[in-house]
Amino acid sequence: ELAIKAYQRAIEANENSRYWASIGDLYTRLGRFSEAVQIYENMLVDRPGEASSWTLLGEVYFQAGRSEESLQAFNKAIELDPAYIRAYFSLCLTYNKMGRYRDAVAVGERGLTLDPDIAAVHYELLRAHLYLGDTESARRAYEVLVRIAPARARTVAEFFE
């Protein structure tokens, strides 16, 4: 609560969406999803073209149990900024959590065309491939993880050794 009040005072002194995003993040961490959603939706009224704000909204929508709205928000972020890798990662993660593994693979692979060394995306692809029973593709994702994020690779090594 003290941090939220401090950010609100900073906003009063200097209107800045970065502070609003910080308040939204704090509400999310506290599990106060409806308040976080309200913050991010309000940010988008002023700046509807910010892919990062749409991604934050999508993430909190998902945590609030609003899966379809989260997918719409991530897709809007990608539409606004096709190079914004976090939107691809968040969409891939969300598809995995929803059990939509083929969609997760498609989005993850699109994201990796932008930056092939994003460990979080390789990890989500690995998970999706395992759920789909595609052990060869999962192994390829694992091998990339070993190279770019060995600590993360160790968390799934038991499946490949």
Tab-separated table of C-alpha atoms in Angstrom:
chain	number	residue	atom	x	y	z
A	1	GLU	CA	0.000	0.000	0.000
A	2	LEU	CA	2.838	2.399	0.791
A	3	ALA	CA	4.445	1.764	-2.600
A	4	ILE	CA	1.135	2.355	-4.372
A	5	LYS	CA	0.667	5.651	-2.543
A	6	ALA	CA	4.235	6.699	-3.383
A	7	TYR	CA	3.641	6.010	-7.086
A	8	GLN	CA	0.356	7.916	-6.954
A	9	ARG	CA	2.169	10.930	-5.486
A	10	ALA	CA	4.781	10.673	-8.238
A	11	ILE	CA	2.005	10.662	-10.841
A	12	GLU	CA	0.451	13.769	-9.320
A	13	ALA	CA	3.810	15.510	-9.609
A	14	ASN	CA	4.590	14.224	-13.117
A	15	GLU	CA	2.005	12.432	-15.259
A	16	ASN	CA	3.962	9.415	-16.513
A	17	SER	CA	2.601	6.076	-17.750
A	18	ARG	CA	5.661	4.321	-16.311
A	19	TYR	CA	4.337	5.077	-12.828
A	20	TRP	CA	0.878	3.799	-13.755
A	21	ALA	CA	2.438	0.590	-15.038
A	22	SER	CA	4.280	0.232	-11.724
A	23	ILE	CA	1.024	0.602	-9.797
A	24	GLY	CA	-0.616	-1.968	-12.063
A	25	ASP	CA	2.295	-4.326	-11.444
A	26	LEU	CA	1.969	-3.876	-7.677
A	27	TYR	CA	-1.769	-4.609	-7.784
A	28	THR	CA	-1.039	-7.707	-9.869
A	29	ARG	CA	1.589	-8.927	-7.392
A	30	LEU	CA	-0.913	-8.401	-4.578
A	31	GLY	CA	-3.513	-10.470	-6.443
A	32	ARG	CA	-5.753	-7.422	-6.834
A	33	PHE	CA	-6.436	-8.154	-10.484
A	34	SER	CA	-9.544	-6.036	-10.978
A	35	GLU	CA	-7.635	-2.962	-9.822
A	36	ALA	CA	-4.674	-3.864	-12.063
A	37	VAL	CA	-7.019	-4.313	-15.037
A	38	GLN	CA	-8.540	-0.898	-14.361
A	39	ILE	CA	-5.086	0.730	-14.263
A	40	TYR	CA	-3.974	-0.860	-17.547
A	41	GLU	CA	-7.278	-0.126	-19.289
A	42	ASN	CA	-6.992	3.514	-18.199
A	43	MET	CA	-3.438	3.664	-19.536
A	44	LEU	CA	-4.732	2.523	-22.907
A	45	VAL	CA	-7.309	5.313	-23.027
A	46	ASP	CA	-4.444	7.813	-23.122
A	47	ARG	CA	-2.040	5.692	-25.190
A	48	PRO	CA	-3.959	3.100	-27.223
A	49	GLY	CA	-0.996	2.481	-29.513
A	50	GLU	CA	1.428	1.127	-26.885
A	51	ALA	CA	2.112	-2.581	-27.434
A	52	SER	CA	3.690	-2.858	-23.999
A	53	SER	CA	0.498	-1.657	-22.293
A	54	TRP	CA	-1.631	-4.126	-24.265
A	55	THR	CA	0.751	-6.904	-23.221
A	56	LEU	CA	0.551	-5.933	-19.555
A	57	LEU	CA	-3.229	-5.882	-19.820
A	58	GLY	CA	-3.211	-9.305	-21.464
A	59	GLU	CA	-1.049	-10.725	-18.694
A	60	VAL	CA	-3.319	-9.469	-15.943
A	61	TYR	CA	-6.445	-10.547	-17.844
A	62	PHE	CA	-5.071	-14.076	-17.891
A	63	GLN	CA	-4.244	-14.016	-14.185
A	64	ALA	CA	-7.772	-12.747	-13.522
A	65	GLY	CA	-9.227	-15.734	-15.400
A	66	ARG	CA	-10.184	-13.742	-18.487
A	67	SER	CA	-8.384	-15.960	-21.011
A	68	GLU	CA	-10.095	-14.882	-24.221
A	69	GLU	CA	-9.606	-11.212	-23.398
A	70	SER	CA	-5.929	-11.903	-22.709
A	71	LEU	CA	-5.538	-13.456	-26.164
A	72	GLN	CA	-7.172	-10.403	-27.744
A	73	ALA	CA	-4.855	-8.048	-25.848
A	74	PHE	CA	-1.702	-9.957	-26.879
A	75	ASN	CA	-2.814	-10.054	-30.491
A	76	LYS	CA	-3.500	-6.315	-30.379
A	77	ALA	CA	0.028	-5.757	-29.039
A	78	ILE	CA	1.489	-7.797	-31.899
A	79	GLU	CA	-0.662	-5.917	-34.414
A	80	LEU	CA	0.639	-2.597	-33.071
A	81	ASP	CA	4.271	-3.685	-32.854
A	82	PRO	CA	5.074	-6.905	-34.725
A	83	ALA	CA	8.623	-6.795	-33.309
A	84	TYR	CA	7.579	-6.702	-29.623
A	85	ILE	CA	8.898	-10.084	-28.465
A	86	ARG	CA	7.308	-9.989	-25.002
A	87	ALA	CA	3.845	-10.105	-26.603
A	88	TYR	CA	4.804	-13.282	-28.486
A	89	PHE	CA	6.209	-14.851	-25.325
A	90	SER	CA	3.143	-13.940	-23.271
A	91	LEU	CA	0.814	-15.268	-25.960
A	92	CYS	CA	2.828	-18.491	-26.250
A	93	LEU	CA	2.796	-18.962	-22.463
A	94	THR	CA	-0.940	-18.290	-22.315
A	95	TYR	CA	-1.679	-20.785	-25.080
A	96	ASN	CA	0.377	-23.388	-23.194
A	97	LYS	CA	-1.514	-22.725	-19.973
A	98	MET	CA	-4.805	-23.033	-21.861
A	99	GLY	CA	-3.724	-26.367	-23.359
A	100	ARG	CA	-3.594	-24.928	-26.882
A	101	TYR	CA	-0.179	-26.358	-27.636
A	102	ARG	CA	-0.277	-26.106	-31.430
A	103	ASP	CA	-1.124	-22.409	-31.132
A	104	ALA	CA	1.713	-22.008	-28.618
A	105	VAL	CA	4.163	-23.558	-31.084
A	106	ALA	CA	2.995	-21.345	-33.957
A	107	VAL	CA	3.297	-18.134	-31.928
A	108	GLY	CA	6.559	-19.126	-30.277
A	109	GLU	CA	8.167	-19.923	-33.602
A	110	ARG	CA	7.002	-16.578	-35.008
A	111	GLY	CA	8.540	-14.824	-32.020
A	112	LEU	CA	11.848	-16.619	-32.472
A	113	THR	CA	12.117	-15.281	-36.011
A	114	LEU	CA	12.524	-11.869	-34.337
A	115	ASP	CA	15.090	-13.008	-31.792
A	116	PRO	CA	16.250	-16.630	-31.820
A	117	ASP	CA	17.938	-16.402	-28.417
A	118	ILE	CA	14.975	-15.761	-26.121
A	119	ALA	CA	15.266	-18.558	-23.581
A	120	ALA	CA	11.738	-18.131	-22.216
A	121	VAL	CA	10.235	-18.744	-25.658
A	122	HIS	CA	12.392	-21.848	-26.222
A	123	TYR	CA	11.270	-23.129	-22.824
A	124	GLU	CA	7.599	-22.647	-23.691
A	125	LEU	CA	8.142	-24.309	-27.072
A	126	LEU	CA	9.825	-27.223	-25.345
A	127	ARG	CA	6.804	-27.609	-23.056
A	128	ALA	CA	4.340	-27.417	-25.938
A	129	HIS	CA	6.269	-29.975	-27.987
A	130	LEU	CA	6.384	-32.361	-25.024
A	131	TYR	CA	2.623	-32.065	-24.513
A	132	LEU	CA	2.113	-32.723	-28.229
A	133	GLY	CA	4.378	-35.781	-28.059
A	134	ASP	CA	6.915	-34.255	-30.451
A	135	THR	CA	10.054	-35.292	-28.582
A	136	GLU	CA	12.401	-34.458	-31.469
A	137	SER	CA	11.267	-30.798	-31.562
A	138	ALA	CA	11.332	-30.681	-27.757
A	139	ARG	CA	14.930	-31.954	-27.825
A	140	ARG	CA	15.920	-29.214	-30.301
A	141	ALA	CA	14.420	-26.572	-27.999
A	142	TYR	CA	16.248	-28.178	-25.059
A	143	GLU	CA	19.569	-28.086	-26.916
A	144	VAL	CA	19.120	-24.368	-27.562
A	145	LEU	CA	18.321	-23.851	-23.879
A	146	VAL	CA	21.494	-25.698	-22.878
A	147	ARG	CA	23.449	-23.257	-25.028
A	148	ILE	CA	21.735	-19.966	-24.097
A	149	ALA	CA	20.286	-20.623	-20.614
A	150	PRO	CA	21.933	-23.606	-18.919
A	151	ALA	CA	20.226	-23.005	-15.569
A	152	ARG	CA	16.802	-23.085	-17.187
A	153	ALA	CA	17.752	-26.171	-19.186
A	154	ARG	CA	18.631	-28.011	-15.963
A	155	THR	CA	15.001	-27.661	-14.838
A	156	VAL	CA	13.908	-29.990	-17.672
A	157	ALA	CA	17.072	-32.077	-18.151
A	158	GLU	CA	15.406	-35.197	-16.736
A	159	PHE	CA	13.304	-35.476	-19.892
A	160	PHE	CA	16.367	-35.622	-22.146
A	161	GLU	CA	19.095	-37.482	-20.251
